XYZ file of C-alpha atoms in Angstrom:
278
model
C 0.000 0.000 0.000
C 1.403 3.357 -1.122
C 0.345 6.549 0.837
C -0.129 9.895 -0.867
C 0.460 12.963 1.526
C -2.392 15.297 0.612
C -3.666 18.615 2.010
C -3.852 19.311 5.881
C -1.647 16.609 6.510
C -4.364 14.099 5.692
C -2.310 10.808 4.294
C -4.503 8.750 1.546
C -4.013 5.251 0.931
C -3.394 4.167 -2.570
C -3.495 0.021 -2.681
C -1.500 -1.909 -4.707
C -2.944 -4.910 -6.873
C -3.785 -8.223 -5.292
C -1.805 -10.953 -7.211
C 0.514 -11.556 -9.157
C 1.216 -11.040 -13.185
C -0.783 -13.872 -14.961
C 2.748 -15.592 -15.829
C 3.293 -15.703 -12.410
C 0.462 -17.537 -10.921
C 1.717 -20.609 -11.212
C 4.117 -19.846 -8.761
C 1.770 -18.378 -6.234
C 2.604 -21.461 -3.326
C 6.053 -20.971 -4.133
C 6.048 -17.224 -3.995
C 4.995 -17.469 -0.560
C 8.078 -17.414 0.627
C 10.183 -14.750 -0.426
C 11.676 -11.349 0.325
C 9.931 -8.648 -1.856
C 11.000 -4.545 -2.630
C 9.229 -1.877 -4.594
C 10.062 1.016 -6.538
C 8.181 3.993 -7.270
C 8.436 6.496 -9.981
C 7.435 8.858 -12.598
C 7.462 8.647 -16.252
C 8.646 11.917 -17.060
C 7.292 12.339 -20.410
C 3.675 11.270 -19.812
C 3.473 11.596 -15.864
C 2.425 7.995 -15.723
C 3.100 6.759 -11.595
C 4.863 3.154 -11.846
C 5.507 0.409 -9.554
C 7.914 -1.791 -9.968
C 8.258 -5.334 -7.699
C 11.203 -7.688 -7.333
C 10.161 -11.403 -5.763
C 12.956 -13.210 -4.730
C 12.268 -16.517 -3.868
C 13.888 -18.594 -0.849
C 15.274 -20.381 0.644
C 18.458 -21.482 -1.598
C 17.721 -20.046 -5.205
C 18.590 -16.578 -6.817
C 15.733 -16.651 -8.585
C 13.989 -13.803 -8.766
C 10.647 -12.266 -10.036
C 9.886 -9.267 -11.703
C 6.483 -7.260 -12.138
C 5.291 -3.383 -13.083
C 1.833 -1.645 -12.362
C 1.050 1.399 -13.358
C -1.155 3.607 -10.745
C -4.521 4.518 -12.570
C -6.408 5.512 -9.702
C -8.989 3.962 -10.582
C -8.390 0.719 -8.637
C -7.489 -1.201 -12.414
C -4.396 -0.971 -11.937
C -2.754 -4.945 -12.132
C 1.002 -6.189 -12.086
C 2.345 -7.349 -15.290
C 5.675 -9.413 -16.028
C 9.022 -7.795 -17.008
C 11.407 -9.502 -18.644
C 14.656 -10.326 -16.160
C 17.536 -8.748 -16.120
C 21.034 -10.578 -17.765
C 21.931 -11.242 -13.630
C 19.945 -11.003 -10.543
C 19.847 -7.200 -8.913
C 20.072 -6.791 -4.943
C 17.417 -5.550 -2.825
C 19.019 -4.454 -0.082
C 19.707 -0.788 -1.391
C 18.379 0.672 -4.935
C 17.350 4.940 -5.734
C 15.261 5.902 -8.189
C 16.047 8.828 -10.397
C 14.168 10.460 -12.798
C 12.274 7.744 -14.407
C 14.861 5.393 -13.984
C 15.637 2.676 -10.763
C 19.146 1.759 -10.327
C 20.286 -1.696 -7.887
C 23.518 -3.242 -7.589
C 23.642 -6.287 -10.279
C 24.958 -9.393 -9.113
C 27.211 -9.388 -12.667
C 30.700 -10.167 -11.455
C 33.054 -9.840 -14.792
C 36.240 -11.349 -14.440
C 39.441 -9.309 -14.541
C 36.979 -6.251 -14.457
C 35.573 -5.919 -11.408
C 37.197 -5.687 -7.933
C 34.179 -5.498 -5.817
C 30.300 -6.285 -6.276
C 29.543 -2.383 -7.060
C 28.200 -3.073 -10.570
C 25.180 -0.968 -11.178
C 21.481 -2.199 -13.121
C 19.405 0.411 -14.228
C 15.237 -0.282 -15.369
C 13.823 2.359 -17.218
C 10.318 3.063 -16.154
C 8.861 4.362 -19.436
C 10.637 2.009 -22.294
C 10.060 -1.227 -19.171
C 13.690 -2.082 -20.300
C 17.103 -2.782 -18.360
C 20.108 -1.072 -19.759
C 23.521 -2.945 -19.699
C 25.168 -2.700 -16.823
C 27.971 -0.094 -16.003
C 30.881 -0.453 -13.743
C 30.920 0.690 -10.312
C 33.426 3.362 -8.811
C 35.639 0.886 -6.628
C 35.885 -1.524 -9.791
C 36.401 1.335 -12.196
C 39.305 3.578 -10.061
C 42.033 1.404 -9.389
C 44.101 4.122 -8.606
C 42.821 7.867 -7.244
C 43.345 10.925 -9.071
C 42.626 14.417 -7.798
C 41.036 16.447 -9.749
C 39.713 20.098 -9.713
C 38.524 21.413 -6.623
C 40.459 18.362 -4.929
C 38.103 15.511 -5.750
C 39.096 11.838 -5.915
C 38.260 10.879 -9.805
C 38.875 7.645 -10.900
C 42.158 6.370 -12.562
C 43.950 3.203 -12.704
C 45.448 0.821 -10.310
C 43.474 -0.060 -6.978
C 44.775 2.044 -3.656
C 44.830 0.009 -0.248
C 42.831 1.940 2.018
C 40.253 2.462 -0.646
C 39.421 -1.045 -1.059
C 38.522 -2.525 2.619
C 35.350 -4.073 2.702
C 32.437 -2.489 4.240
C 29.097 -0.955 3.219
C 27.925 -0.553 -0.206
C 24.503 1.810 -0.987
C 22.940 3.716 -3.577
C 20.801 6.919 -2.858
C 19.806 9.749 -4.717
C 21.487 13.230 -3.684
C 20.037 16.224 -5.828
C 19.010 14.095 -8.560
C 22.377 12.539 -9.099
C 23.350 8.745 -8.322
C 25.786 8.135 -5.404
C 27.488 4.895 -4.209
C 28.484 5.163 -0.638
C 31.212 3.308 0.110
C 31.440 2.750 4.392
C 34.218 0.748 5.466
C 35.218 -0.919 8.796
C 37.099 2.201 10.278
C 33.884 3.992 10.036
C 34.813 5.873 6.596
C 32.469 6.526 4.295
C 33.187 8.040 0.796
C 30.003 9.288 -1.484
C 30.822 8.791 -5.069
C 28.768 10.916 -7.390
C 27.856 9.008 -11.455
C 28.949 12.213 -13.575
C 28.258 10.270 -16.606
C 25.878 7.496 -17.553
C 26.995 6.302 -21.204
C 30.384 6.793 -19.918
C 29.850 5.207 -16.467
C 32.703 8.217 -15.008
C 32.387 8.296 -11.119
C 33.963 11.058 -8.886
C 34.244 10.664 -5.100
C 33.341 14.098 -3.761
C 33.496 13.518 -0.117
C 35.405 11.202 2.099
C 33.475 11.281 5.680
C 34.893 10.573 9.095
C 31.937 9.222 11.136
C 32.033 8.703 15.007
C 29.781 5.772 14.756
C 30.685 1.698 15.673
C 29.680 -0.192 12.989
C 29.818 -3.758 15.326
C 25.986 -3.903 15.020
C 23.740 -4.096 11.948
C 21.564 -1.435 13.088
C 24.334 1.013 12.534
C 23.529 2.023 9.213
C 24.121 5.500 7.985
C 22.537 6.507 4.214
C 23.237 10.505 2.337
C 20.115 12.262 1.839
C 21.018 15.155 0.297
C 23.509 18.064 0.489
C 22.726 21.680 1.927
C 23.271 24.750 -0.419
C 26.112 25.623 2.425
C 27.641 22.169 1.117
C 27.052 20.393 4.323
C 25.551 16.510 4.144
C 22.122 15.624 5.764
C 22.144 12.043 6.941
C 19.804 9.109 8.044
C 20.712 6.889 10.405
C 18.752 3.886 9.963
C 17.921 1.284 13.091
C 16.437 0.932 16.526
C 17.239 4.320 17.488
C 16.811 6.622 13.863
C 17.563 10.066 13.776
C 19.321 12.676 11.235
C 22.267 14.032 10.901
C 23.912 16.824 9.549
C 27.470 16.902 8.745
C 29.829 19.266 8.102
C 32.781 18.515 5.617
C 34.678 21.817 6.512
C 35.180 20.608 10.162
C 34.515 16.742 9.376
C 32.201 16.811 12.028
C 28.336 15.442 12.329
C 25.385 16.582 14.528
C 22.234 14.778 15.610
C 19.445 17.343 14.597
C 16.566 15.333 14.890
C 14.663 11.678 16.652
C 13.099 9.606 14.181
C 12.348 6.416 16.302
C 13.192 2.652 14.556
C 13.074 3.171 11.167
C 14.398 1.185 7.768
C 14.462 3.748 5.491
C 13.933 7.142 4.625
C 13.316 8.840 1.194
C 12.780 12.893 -0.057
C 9.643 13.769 -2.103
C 11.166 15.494 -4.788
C 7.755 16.714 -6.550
C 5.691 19.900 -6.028
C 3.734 20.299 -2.829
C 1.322 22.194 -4.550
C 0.464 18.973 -6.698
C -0.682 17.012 -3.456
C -4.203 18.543 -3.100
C -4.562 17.749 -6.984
C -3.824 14.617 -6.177
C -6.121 13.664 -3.459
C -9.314 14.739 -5.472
């Protein structure tokens, strides 16, 4: 069930089809038992609201479902099948950018890739996945600096770059970003500066006071201030948000948020809500 934020705060419930896509219902006994995400976004040139599901079955198998809807509101709306990506895509972190929903691809390419940061895209309008493009720790195997001191990527793969940590993806002002935490609570955000290309530039490298011995210690970008400081979520028991400051490499709790998973920005007019409520 989706909710829609409308006027005077009043939230209104949009549900989601019952089912699954005719080609699936076959499956429905084993579909019981599986982990399940959704996607939403909007079809930029016709304004079209779309849904799309991954089912991935368990226990033991990769094998994975995939679905769209497209929000009528008219309650017609019904899931239909996609066709599956070359590899499976993860669920654990995705972002959805202007029409377009980016995972992490399971494709591992030999003598390529140096870590599992391989990025899927689906495109929401055309219902088709592009071919995968190389993530920023496979692609950099050595940092550059460029302009204005950022890390770009070059080649040859530094040390202290490539400890294993946290992977995510998350939308920050309408670009993509791989964060890249490792074990001695570093996190570096690098920003996709070009799609066809697949160039990646790390733009920040944040030192964050936080243990990360326990799974609930997850921290995910939101977006960054016009004063170039980072807003934060920090996803568990105990949520909150953060803002941090790269000038002083420092962070600041500015807000509770209770237990939480996630967190995501509405990006679309306010106006638009009342419209859409009606």
């Amino acid at each position: 069930m989706l909710l829609s934020p409308a006027a005077a705060g009043v939230a209104h419930a949009r549900a989601l089809p019952q089912g699954l896509a005719e080609e699936h219902a076959a499956y429905e006994r084993e579909i019981s038992h599986h982990t399940a995400m959704v996607a939403l976004g909007q079809v930029a040139t016709t304004g079209d609201r779309k849904v799309l599901r991954v089912l991935h079955l368990f226990p033991g198998t990769a094998r994975q479902f995939y679905e769209i809807t497209t929000l009528d509101g008219g309650g017609r709306s019904r899931w239909r099948r996609i066709k599956n990506p070359a590899y499976p895509v993860a669920l654990g972190t995705w972002a959805v950018i202007d029409g377009t929903v980016f995972f992490f691809s399971s494709e591992l390419v030999h003598g390529q890739d140096a870590m599992p940061d391989r990025v899927a895209s689906f495109d929401l309008d055309t219902e088709e996945w592009a071919p995968t493009i190389r993530g920023p720790l496979s692609s950099s195997s050595s940092l550059g600096v460029g302009d204005g001191g950022v890390a770009a990527a070059g080649a040859g793969h530094p040390s202290d770059h490539m400890d294993w940590g946290e992977l995510s993806l998350a939308d920050m002002n309408g670009c993509l970003v791989v964060t890249h935490r490792t074990l001695a609570s570093s996190m570096d955000l690098w920003f996709l500066m070009d799609v066809e290309k697949g160039s990646w530039v790390r733009k920040y490298r944040m030192q964050l006071s936080i243990s990360y011995r326990h799974a609930e210690h997850t921290v995910r970008p939101l977006l960054v201030l016009n004063d170039g400081r980072i807003v934060l979520v920090h996803l568990g028991n105990r949520g909150s948000l953060k803002i941090y400051d790269p000038r002083t490499s420092s962070s600041t709790d500015v807000a509770e948020i209770g237990p939480c998973v996630a967190v995501g920005l509405y990006n679309g007019s306010v106006l638009s809500l009342a419209n859409d409520a009606n």
